[in-house]
Short mmCIF file of C-alpha atoms in Angstrom, two decimals:
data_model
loop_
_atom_site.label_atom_id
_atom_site.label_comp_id
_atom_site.label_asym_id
_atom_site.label_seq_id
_atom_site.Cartn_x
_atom_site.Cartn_y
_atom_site.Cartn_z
CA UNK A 1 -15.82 9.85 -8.99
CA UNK A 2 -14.68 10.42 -5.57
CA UNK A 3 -10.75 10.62 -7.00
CA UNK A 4 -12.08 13.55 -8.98
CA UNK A 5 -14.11 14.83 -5.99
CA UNK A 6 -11.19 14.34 -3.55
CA UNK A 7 -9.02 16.34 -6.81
CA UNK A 8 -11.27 19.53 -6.49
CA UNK A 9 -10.83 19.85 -2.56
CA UNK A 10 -7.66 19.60 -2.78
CA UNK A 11 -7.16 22.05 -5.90
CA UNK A 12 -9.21 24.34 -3.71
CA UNK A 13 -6.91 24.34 -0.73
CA UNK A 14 -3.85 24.27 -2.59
CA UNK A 15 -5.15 27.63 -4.20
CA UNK A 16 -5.26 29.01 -0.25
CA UNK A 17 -8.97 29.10 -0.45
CA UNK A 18 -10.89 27.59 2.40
CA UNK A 19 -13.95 25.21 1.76
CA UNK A 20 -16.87 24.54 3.79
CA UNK A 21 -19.00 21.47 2.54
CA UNK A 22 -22.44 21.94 3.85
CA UNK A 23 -25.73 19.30 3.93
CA UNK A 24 -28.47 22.61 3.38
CA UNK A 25 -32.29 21.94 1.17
CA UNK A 26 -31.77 21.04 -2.39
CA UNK A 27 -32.22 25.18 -3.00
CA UNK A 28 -29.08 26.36 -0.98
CA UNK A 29 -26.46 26.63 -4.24
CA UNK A 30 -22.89 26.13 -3.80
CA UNK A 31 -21.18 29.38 -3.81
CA UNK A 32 -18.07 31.80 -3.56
CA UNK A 33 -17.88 34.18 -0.84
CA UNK A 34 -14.78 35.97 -2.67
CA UNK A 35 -14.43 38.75 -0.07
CA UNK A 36 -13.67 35.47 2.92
CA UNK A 37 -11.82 33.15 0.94
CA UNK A 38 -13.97 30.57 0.78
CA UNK A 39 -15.80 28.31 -1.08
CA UNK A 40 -19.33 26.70 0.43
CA UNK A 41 -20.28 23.45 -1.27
CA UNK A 42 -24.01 22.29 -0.84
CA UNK A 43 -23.89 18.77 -2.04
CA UNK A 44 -27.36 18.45 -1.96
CA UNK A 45 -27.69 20.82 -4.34
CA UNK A 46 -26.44 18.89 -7.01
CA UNK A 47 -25.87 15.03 -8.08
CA UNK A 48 -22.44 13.28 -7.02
CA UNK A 49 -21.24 13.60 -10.47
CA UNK A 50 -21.13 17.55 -11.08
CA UNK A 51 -19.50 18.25 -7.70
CA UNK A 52 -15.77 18.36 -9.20
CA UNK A 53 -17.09 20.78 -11.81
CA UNK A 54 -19.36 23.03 -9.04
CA UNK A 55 -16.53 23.10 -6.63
CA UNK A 56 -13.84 24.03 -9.45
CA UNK A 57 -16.17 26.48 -10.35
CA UNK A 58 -16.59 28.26 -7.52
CA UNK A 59 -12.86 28.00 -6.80
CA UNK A 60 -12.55 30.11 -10.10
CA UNK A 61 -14.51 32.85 -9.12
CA UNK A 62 -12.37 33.57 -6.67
CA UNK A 63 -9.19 32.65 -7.84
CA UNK A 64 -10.40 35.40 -11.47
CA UNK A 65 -11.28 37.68 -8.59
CA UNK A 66 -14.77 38.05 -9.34
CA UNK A 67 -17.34 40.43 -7.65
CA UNK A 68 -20.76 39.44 -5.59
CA UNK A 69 -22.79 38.49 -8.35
CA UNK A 70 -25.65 40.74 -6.83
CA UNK A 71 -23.48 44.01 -7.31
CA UNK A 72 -23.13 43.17 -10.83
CA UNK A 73 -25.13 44.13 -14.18
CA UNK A 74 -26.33 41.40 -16.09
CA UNK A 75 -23.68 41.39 -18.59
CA UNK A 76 -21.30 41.30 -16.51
CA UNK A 77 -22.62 38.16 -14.08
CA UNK A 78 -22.96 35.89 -17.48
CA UNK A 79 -19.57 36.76 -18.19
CA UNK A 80 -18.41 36.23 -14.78
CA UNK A 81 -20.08 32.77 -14.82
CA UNK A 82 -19.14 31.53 -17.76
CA UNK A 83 -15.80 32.55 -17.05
CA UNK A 84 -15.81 30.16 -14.02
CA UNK A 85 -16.77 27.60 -16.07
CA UNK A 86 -13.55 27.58 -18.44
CA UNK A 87 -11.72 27.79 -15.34
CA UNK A 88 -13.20 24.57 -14.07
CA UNK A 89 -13.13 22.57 -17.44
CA UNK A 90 -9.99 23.73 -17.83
CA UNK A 91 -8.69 22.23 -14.80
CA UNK A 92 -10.58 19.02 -14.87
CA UNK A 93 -9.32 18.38 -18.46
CA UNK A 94 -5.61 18.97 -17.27
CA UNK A 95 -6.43 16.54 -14.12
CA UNK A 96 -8.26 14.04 -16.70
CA UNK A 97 -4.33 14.30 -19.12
CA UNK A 98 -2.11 13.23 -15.52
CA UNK A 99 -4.72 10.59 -15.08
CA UNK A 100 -3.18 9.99 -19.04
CA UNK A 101 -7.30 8.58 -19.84
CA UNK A 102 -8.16 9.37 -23.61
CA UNK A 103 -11.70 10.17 -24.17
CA UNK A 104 -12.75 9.08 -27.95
CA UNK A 105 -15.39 12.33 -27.46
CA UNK A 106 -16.50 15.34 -25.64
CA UNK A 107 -19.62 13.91 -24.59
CA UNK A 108 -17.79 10.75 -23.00
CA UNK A 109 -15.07 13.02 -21.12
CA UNK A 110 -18.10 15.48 -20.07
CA UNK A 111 -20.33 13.12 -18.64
CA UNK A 112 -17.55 11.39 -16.99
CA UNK A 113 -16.67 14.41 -14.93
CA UNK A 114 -20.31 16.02 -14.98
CA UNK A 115 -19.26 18.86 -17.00
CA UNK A 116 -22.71 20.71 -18.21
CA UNK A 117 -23.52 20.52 -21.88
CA UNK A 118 -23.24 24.00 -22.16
CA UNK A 119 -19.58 23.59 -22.08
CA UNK A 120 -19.71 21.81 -25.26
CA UNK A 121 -17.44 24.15 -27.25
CA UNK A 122 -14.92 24.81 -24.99
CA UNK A 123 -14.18 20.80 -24.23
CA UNK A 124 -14.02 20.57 -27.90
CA UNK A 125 -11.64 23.12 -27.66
CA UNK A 126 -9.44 21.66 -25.23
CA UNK A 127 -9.61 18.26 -26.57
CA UNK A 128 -8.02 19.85 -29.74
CA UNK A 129 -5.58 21.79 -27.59
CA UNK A 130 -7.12 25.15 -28.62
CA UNK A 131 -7.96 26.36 -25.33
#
């Protein structure tokens, strides 16, 4: 897990983004501040093995350009989130193919990077080379 955790830093710098990695309560989320360039990661705020997907996904807010989540309608913030979330499978399935591990099923490759559930679809989608 830490390879993978070690592979989203490093993703994130390569991108020219800046990460801060901050020990805050439980209710502190990780988050994008796209207007500095940065990424904040409160690990605390989730378990070890959704890290990769949380920081991947708040690289891709900022990397899509996205606006403060506030200043958006509602529409337009699910959108916005779930388009972070393709970004971060995305990348963790292309890091998961170097590593050259097969996964028999979603739900094995998911868990092993702590992909949410709701991303069901769009692994399957991947994993058939749809995406």
């Amino acid at each position: 897990m830490n390879d993978a955790i070690d592979y989203a830093i490093n993703t994130v710098l390569d991108h020219g983004v800046g990460i801060e990695i901050t020990h805050q309560r439980p209710s502190f989320q990780s988050c994008a501040v796209v207007q500095h360039n940065l990424v904040i990661i409160n690990p605390n705020a989730n378990d070890k093995a959704n890290l990769p997907f949380v920081i991947l996904h708040e690289l891709g807010h900022i990397v899509l350009a996205h606006q403060d989540l506030g200043c958006v309608s509602p529409a337009a913030r699910i959108k916005q989130e779930h388009e972070a979330d393709r970004f971060a499978a995305e990348l963790i399935w292309d890091y998961s193919q170097r590593l050259g591990v097969d996964y028999d099923n979603a739900y094995n490759f998911m868990q092993a990077f702590g992909i949410p559930s709701k991303m069901f679809g769009v692994v399957i989608n991947l994993m058939k080379g749809i995406a």
